[in-house]
Coordinates of C-alpha atoms and ligand atoms in Angstrom, one line a residue:
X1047 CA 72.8 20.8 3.8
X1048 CA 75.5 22.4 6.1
X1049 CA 74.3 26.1 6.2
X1050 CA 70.9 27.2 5.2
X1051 CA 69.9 29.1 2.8
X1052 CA 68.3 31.6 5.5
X1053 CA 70.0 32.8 8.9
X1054 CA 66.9 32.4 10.9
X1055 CA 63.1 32.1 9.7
X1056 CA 59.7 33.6 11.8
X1057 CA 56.6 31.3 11.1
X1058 CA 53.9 33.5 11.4
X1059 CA 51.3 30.7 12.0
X1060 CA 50.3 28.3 14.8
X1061 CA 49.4 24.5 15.4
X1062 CA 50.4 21.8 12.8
X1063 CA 51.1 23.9 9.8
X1064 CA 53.5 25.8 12.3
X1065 CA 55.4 22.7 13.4
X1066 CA 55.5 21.5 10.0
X1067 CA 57.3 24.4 8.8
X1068 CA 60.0 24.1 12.1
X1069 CA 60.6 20.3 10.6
X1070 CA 61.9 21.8 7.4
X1071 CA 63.8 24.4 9.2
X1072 CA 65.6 21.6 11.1
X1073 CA 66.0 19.1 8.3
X1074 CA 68.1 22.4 6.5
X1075 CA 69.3 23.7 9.9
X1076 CA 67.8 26.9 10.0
X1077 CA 67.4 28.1 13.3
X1078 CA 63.3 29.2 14.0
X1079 CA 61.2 31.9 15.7
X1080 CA 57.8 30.9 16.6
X1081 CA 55.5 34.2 17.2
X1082 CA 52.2 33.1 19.7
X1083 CA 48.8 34.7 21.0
X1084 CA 48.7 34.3 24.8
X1085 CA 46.5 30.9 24.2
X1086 CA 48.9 29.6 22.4
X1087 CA 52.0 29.8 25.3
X1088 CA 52.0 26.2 25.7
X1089 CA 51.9 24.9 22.0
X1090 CA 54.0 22.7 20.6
X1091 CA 55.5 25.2 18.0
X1092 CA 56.4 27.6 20.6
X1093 CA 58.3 24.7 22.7
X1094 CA 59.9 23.5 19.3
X1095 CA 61.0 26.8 17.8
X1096 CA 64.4 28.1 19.2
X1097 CA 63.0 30.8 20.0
X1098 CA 59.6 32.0 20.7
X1099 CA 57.6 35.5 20.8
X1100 CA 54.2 36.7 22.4
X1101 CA 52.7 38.9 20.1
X1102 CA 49.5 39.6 21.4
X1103 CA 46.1 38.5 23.0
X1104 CA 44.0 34.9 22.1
X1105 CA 42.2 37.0 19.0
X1106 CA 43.8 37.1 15.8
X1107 CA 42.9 40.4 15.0
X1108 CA 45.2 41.6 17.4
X1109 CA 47.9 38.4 17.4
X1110 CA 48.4 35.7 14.0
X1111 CA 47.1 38.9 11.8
X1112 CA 48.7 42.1 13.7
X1113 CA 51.0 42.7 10.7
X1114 CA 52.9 45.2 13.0
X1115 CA 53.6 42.9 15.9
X1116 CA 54.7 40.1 13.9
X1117 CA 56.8 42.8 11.9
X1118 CA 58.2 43.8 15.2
X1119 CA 59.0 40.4 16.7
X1120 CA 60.9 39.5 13.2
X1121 CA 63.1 42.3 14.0
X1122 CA 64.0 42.0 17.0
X1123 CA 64.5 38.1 16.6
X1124 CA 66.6 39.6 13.5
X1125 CA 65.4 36.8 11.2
X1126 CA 66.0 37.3 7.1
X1127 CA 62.6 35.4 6.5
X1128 CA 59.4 34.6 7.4
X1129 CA 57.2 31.8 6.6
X1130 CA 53.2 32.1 6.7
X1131 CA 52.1 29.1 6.6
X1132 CA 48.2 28.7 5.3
X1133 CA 45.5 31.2 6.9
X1134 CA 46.1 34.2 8.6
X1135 CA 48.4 36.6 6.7
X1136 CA 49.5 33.9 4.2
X1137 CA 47.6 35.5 1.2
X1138 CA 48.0 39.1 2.4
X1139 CA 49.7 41.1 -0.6
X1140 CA 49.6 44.0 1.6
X1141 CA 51.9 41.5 4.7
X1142 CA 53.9 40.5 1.5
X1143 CA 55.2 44.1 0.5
X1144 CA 55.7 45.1 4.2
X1145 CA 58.0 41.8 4.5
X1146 CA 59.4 43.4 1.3
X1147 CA 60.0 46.7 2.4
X1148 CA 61.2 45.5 5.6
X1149 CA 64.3 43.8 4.2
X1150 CA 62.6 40.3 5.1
X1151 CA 61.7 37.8 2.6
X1152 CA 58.2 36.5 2.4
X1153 CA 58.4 32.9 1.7
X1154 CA 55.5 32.9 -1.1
X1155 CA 54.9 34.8 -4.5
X1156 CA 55.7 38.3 -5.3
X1157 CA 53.0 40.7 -3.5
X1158 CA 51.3 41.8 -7.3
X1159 CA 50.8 38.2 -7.8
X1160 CA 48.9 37.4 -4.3
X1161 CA 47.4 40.8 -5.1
X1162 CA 45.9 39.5 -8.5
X1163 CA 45.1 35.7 -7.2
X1164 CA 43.1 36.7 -4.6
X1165 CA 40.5 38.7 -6.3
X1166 CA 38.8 35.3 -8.2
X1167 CA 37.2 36.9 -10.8
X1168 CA 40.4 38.7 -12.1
X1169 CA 42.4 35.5 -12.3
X1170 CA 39.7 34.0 -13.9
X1171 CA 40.0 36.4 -16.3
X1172 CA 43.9 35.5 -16.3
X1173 CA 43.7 31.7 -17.0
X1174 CA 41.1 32.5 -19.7
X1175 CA 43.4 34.6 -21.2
X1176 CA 46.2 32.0 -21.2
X1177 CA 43.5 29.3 -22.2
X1178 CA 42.6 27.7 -19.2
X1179 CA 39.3 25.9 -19.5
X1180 CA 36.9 28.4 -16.9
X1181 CA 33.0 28.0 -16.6
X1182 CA 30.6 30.1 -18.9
X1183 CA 29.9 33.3 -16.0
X1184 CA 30.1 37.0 -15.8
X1185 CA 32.8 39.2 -17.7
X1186 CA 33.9 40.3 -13.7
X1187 CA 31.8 41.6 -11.2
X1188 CA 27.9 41.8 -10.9
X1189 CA 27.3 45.9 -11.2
X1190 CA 23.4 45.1 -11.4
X1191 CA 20.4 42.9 -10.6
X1192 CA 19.7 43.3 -13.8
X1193 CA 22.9 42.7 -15.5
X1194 CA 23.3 39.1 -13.5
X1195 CA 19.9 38.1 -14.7
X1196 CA 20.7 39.0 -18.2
X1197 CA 24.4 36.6 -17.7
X1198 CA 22.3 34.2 -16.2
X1199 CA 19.9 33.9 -19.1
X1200 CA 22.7 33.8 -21.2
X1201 CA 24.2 30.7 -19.3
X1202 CA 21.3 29.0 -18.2
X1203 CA 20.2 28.0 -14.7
X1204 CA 21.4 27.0 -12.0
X1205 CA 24.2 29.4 -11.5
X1206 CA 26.2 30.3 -8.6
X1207 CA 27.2 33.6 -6.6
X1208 CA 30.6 34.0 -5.8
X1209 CA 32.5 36.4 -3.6
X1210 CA 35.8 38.4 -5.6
X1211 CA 37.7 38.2 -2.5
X1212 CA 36.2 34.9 -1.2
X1213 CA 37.4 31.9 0.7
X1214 CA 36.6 29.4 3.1
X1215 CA 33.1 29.2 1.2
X1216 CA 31.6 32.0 2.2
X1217 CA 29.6 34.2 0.1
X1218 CA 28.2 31.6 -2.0
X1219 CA 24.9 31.5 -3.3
X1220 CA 23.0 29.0 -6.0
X1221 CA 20.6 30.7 -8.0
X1222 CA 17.9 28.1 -10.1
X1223 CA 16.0 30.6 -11.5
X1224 CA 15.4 34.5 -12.4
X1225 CA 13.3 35.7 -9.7
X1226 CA 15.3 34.5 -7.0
X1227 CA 18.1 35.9 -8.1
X1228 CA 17.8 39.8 -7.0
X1229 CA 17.0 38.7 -3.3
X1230 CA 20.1 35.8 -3.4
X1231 CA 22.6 38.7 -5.3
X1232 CA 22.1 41.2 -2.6
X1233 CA 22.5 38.7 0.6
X1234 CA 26.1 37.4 -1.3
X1235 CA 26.7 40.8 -1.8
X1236 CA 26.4 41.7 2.2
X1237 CA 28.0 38.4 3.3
X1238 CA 30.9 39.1 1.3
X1239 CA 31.0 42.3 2.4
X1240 CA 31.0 41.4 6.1
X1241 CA 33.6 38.5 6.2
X1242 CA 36.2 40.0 3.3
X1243 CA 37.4 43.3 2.6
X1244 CA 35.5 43.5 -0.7
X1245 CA 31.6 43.2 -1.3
X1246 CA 32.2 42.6 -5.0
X1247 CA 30.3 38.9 -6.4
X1248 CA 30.3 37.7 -9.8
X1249 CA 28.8 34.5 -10.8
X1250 CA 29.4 31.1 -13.0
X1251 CA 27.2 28.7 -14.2
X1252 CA 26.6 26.0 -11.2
X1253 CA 27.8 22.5 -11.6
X1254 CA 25.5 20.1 -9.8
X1255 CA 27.7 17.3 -9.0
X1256 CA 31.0 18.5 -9.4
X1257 CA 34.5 17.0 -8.2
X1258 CA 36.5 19.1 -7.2
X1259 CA 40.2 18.3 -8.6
X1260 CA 43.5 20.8 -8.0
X1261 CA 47.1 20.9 -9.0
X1262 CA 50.0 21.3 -6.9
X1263 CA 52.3 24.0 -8.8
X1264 CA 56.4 24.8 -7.7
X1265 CA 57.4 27.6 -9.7
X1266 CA 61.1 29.0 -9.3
X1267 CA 61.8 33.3 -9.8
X1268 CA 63.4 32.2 -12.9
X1269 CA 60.5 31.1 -14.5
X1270 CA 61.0 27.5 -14.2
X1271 CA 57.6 25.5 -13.6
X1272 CA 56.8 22.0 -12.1
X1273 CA 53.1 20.5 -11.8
X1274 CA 53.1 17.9 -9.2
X1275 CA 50.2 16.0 -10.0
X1276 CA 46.4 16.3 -8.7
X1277 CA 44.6 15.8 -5.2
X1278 CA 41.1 15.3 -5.1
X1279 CA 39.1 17.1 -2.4
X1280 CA 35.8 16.0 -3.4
X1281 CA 34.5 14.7 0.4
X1282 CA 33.7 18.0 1.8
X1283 CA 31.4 19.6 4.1
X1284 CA 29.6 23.1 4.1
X1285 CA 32.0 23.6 0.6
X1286 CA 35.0 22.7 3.1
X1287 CA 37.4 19.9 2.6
X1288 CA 37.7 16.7 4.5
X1289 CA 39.5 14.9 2.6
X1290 CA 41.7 14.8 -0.3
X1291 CA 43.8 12.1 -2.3
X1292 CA 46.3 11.8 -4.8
X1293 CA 45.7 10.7 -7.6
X1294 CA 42.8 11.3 -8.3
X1295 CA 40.2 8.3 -8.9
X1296 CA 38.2 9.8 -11.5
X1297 CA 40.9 12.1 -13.8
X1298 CA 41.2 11.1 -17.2
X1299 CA 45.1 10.9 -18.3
X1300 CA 44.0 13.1 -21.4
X1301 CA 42.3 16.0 -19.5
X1302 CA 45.1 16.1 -17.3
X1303 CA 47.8 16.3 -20.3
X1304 CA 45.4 18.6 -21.7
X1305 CA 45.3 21.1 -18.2
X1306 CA 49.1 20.9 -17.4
X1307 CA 50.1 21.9 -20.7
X1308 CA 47.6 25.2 -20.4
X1309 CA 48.4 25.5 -16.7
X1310 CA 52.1 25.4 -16.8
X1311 CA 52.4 28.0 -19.5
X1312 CA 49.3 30.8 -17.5
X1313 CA 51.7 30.1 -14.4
X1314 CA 54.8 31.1 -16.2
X1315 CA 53.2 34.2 -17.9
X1316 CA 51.6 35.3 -14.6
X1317 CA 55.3 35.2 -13.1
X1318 CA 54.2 33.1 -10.4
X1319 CA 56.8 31.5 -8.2
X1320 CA 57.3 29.7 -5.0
X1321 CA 54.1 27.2 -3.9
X1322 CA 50.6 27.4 -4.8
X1323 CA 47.6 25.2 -6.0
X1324 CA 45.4 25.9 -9.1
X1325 CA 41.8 24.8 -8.0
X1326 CA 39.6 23.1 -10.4
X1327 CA 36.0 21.8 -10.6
X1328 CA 35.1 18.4 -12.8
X1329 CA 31.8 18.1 -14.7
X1330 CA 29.5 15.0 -15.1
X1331 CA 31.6 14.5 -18.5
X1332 CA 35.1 14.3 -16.4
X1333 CA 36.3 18.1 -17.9
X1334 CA 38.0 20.1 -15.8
X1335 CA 37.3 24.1 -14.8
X1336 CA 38.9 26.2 -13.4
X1337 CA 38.1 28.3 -10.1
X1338 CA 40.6 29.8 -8.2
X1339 CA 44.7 29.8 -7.4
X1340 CA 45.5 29.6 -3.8
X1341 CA 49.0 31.5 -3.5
X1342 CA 50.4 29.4 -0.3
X1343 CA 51.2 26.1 0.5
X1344 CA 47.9 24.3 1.7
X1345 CA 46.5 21.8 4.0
X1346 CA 46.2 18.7 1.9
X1347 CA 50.0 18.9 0.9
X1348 CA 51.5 16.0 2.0
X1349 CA 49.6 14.1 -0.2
X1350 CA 51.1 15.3 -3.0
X1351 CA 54.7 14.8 -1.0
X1352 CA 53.6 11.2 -0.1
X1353 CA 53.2 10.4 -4.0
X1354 CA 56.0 12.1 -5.3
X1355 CA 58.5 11.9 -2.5
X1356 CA 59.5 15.5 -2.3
X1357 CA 59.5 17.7 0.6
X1358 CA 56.8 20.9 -0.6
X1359 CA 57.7 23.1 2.7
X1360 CA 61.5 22.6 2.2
X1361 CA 61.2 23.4 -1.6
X1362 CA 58.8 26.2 -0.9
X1363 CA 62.0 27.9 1.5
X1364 CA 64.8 27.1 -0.9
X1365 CA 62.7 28.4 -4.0
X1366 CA 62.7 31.5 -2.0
X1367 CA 66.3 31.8 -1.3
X1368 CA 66.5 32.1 -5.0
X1369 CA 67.5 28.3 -5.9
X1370 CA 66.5 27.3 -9.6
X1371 CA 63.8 24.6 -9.5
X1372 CA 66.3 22.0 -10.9
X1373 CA 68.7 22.2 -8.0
X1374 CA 65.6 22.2 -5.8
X1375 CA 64.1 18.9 -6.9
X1376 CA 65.6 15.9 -6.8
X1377 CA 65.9 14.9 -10.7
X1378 CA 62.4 14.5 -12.9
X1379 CA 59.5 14.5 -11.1
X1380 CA 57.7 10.5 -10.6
X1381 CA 54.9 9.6 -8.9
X1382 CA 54.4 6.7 -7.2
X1383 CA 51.6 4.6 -5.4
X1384 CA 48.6 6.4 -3.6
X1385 CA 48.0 8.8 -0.9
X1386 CA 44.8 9.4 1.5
X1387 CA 44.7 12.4 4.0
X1388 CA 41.9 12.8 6.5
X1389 CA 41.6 15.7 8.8
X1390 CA 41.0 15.2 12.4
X1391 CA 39.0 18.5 13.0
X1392 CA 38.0 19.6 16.8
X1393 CA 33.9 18.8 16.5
X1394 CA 31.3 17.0 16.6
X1395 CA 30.9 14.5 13.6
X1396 CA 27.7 14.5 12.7
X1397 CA 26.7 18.3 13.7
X1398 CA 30.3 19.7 12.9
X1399 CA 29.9 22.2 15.3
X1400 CA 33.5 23.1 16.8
X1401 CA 34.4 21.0 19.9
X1402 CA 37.4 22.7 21.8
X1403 CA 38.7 22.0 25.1
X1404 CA 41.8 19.8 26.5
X1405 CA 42.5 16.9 25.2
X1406 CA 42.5 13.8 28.3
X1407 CA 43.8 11.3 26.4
X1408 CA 46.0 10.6 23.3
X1409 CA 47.0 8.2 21.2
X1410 CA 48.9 8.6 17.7
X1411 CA 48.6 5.5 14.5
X1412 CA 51.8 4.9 13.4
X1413 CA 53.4 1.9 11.2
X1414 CA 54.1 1.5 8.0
X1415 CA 52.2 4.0 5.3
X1416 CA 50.9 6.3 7.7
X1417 CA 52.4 10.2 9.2
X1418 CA 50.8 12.0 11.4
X1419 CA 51.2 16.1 11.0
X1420 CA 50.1 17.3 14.6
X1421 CA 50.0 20.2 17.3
X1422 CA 48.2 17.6 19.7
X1423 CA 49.8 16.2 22.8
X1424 CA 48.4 14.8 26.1
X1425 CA 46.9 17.1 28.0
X1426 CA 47.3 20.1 25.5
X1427 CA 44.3 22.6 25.1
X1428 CA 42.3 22.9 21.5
X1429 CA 41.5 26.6 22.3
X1430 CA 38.5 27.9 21.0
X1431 CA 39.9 31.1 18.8
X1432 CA 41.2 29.3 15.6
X1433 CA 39.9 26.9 13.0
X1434 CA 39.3 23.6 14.3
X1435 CA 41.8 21.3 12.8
X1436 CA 44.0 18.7 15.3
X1437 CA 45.4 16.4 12.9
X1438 CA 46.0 15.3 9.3
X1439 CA 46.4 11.6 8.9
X1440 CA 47.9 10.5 5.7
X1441 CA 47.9 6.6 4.2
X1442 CA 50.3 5.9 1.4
X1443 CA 50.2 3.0 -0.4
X1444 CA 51.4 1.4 -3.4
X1445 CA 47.4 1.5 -4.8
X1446 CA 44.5 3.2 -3.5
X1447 CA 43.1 0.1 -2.0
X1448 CA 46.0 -0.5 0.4
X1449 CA 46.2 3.3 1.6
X1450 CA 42.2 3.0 2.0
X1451 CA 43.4 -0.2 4.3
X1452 CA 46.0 1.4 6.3
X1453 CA 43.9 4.2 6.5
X1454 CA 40.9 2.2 8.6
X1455 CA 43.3 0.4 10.8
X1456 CA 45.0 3.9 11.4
X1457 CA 41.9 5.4 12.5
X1458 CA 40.9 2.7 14.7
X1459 CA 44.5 3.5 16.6
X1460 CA 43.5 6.6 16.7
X1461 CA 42.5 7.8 20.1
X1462 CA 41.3 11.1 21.2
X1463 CA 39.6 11.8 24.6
X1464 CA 38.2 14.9 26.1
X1465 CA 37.1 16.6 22.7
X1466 CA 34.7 15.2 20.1
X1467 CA 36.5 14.6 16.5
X1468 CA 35.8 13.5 12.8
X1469 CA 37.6 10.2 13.4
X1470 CA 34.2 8.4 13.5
X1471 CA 33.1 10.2 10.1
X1472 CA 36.3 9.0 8.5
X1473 CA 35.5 5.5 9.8
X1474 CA 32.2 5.2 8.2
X1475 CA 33.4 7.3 4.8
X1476 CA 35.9 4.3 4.9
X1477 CA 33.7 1.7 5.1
X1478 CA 31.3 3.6 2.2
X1479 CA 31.5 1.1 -0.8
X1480 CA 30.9 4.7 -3.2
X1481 CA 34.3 6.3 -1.8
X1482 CA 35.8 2.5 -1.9
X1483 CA 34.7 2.5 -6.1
X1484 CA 35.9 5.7 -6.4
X1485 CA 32.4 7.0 -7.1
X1486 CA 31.5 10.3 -5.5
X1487 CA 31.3 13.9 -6.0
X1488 CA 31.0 17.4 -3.6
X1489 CA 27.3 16.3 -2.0
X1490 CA 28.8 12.9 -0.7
X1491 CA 28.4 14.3 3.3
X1492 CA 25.7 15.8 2.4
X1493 CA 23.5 13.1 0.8
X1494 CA 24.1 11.3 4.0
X1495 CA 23.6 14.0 6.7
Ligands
ADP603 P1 36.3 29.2 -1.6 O1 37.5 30.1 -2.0 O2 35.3 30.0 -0.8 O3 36.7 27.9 -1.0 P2 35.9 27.9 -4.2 O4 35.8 28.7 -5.4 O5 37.3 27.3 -3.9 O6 35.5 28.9 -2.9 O7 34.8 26.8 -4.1 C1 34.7 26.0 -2.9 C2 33.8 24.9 -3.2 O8 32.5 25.4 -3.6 C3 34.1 24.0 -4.4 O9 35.1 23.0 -4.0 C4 32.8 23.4 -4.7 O10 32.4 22.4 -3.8 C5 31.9 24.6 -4.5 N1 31.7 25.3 -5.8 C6 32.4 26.4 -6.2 N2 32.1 26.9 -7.4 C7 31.1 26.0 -7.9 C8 30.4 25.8 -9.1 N3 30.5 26.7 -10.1 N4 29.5 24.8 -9.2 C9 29.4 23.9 -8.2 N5 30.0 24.0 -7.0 C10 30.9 25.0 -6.9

């Protein structure tokens, strides 16, 4: 493209996803502002961008989520749009409408969309409505002890806790039986409370071994809708991903046909647009639930990019520029071959606590199948303030088993010194004939740990 469909884009975000989102500036040639805390001066992003802002002290409170400093540095950098990346701000309704108000498009939904994703048991509510398969659970929030016991009765134990305006899964609490509930209710209730603006919880009946399958969604703001397939995310820790493929190993073609059709016509009645995900949980039978929408582009994207060839972060700023979904994508969607990601957090593999600190010595994988999305360079600092994420390493391959191969001999080229990583957990959930067969669920880590 000759001239892009912005004049100049802020990326209100740091390390990879930052970096990522200056790639698909430059393949459109759309000129960049990277915004940076003060332990972020020597990041890749901020040497990359063509231009670069300090807005604020290592904390985020007062840098990545200082809605006014970032608003500030978009002016004066007189950019028409800003990107958020995943995190931070990037499913703030409120940062949304300020963008709005402030003449500067927010590359995402519309604000009132964010707004009604992000409290879970409203969109619930939604997808029901539109019949999207959810799990038996409260009619909203919990007002009561009493009133959960009563649902829970109704659904049968176990159940689970939830936070409204949960994420990153906090606030969760499993509940096997009445008398524990009261006690398990009120501590949900104070740890959403404390880590999200809202205490409200509600609850759903508690799958025991569930998968945990999503859909990637491109929506236009002309009501055009594209579902780009599935990733799984079932290898997790502490209810976090660690991860995720595409396809998945375990979807029936059926129950996917089935959940597309529902999907695609709930995401066109909400007036969603731009990127998102639609997260779903998979029962012993192989049926699919819903749980939540996240209304940004997230981690585990280039998966779905790997297996369908197109470019989710380049879309995701065209889409926004008002393009129709058709001039967007290349011609019908098609998928092709298979696609692994792992993530490369900062920590220590077998206690996962956070490992920062400088980075001594480096070496990327490359060759064919395998991208590396990455902030790290040789001597560069992993600061303590942020999550702990270095790298995504992605396999493709024309089946599962030859991404699973480039996968292990990419991770053995995979050198980092200085901090401790979750290359040597990858290793071994390589070698792992379950996760070779295809045969495992959310307590894989766990079983072993
Ligand atoms: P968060 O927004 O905090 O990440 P999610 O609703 O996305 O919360 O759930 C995160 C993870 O928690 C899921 O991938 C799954 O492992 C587990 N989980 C959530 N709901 C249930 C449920 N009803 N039954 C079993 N596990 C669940």
């Amino acid at each position: 493209m000759a001239s892009g469909p912005f004049r100049k884009i802020l990326i209100a975000n740091r390390g990879e996803i930052a970096l990522r989102v200056i790639c698909a500036c430059k393949d459109l040639g759309i000129p960049t502002v990277a915004v940076y805390s003060e332990a972020d001066r020597y990041s890749l992003p901020v040497r990359f961008a063509d231009q670069a802002i300090c807005i604020g002290p290592a904390k985020s409170s007062r840098s990545y989520l200082d809605i006014p400093s970032i608003i500030s540095a978009a002016e004066i950098s007189n950019v028409d749009a800003i990107h958020p990346g995943y995190g931070f701000l990037s499913e703030n309704a409120g940062f949304a409408e300020v963008c709005q108000v402030s003449g500067i498009k927010f590359i995402g939904p519309k604000p009132e969309v964010i707004a009604a994703m992000g409290i879970k048991e409203r969109a619930r509510a939604i997808m029901k409505e539109h019949g999207v398969p959810i799990l038996p659970g409260s009619e909203g929030v919990l007002s009561s002890a009493e009133e959960a016991i009563e649902t829970a009765e109704r659904i049968g134990y176990p159940v689970i806790l939830k936070a409204s305006a949960g994420g990153g899964g906090r606030g969760m609490r499993v509940v096997n039986s009445a008398d524990e509930l009261p006690g398990l209710l009120a501590q949900a209730q104070q740890e959403a409370g404390a880590a999200f603006a809202s205490a409200d919880v509600y609850l759903e009946k508690y799958i025991a071994a569930p998968r945990h399958i999503e859909f990637q969604i491109l929506a236009d703001e002309h009501g055009n809708v594209e579902i780009l397939g599935e990733r799984e995310c079932s290898i997790q820790r502490r209810h976090q991903k660690l991860l995720e493929e595409s396809p998945s190993p375990a979807l029936r073609p059926e129950v996917r046909e089935r959940v597309i059709s529902k999907l695609r016509a709930a995401i066109r009645a909400i007036g969603y647009s731009n990127a998102g995900t639609v997260e779903f949980l998979m029962d012993e039978k192989g049926d699919l639930y819903f749980i939540e929408v996240n209304a940004r582009i997230q981690v585990e994207h280039p998966v779905t990019e790997a297996v369908t060839g197109i470019d989710l972060v380049k879309s995701q700023i065209r889409i926004a520029a008002g393009e129709k979904l058709s001039d967007v994508l290349p011609g019908p969607v098609q998928f092709r071959g298979h696609a692994i990601e792992c993530r490369i957090n900062a920590e220590n593999p077998q206690t996962f606590a956070p490992s920062p600190g400088r980075i001594t010595g480096l070496n990327l994988p490359g060759g064919i199948g395998i991208r590396v999305d990455t902030h790290a360079y040789q001597d560069g600092v992993i600061p303590p303030y942020y999550d702990s994420l270095v790298a995504k390493l992605i396999a493709y391959g024309s089946d599962r088993m030859e991404a699973i191969d480039r996968m292990k001999r990419a991770l053995d080229l995979f050198v980092v010194e200085g901090i401790h990583t979750s290359i040597p957990l990858h290793k071994r959930i390589m070698n792992e004939p379950d996760f070779v067969a295809g045969n495992f669920d959310t307590n894989f880590i766990k079983r072993w740990m």
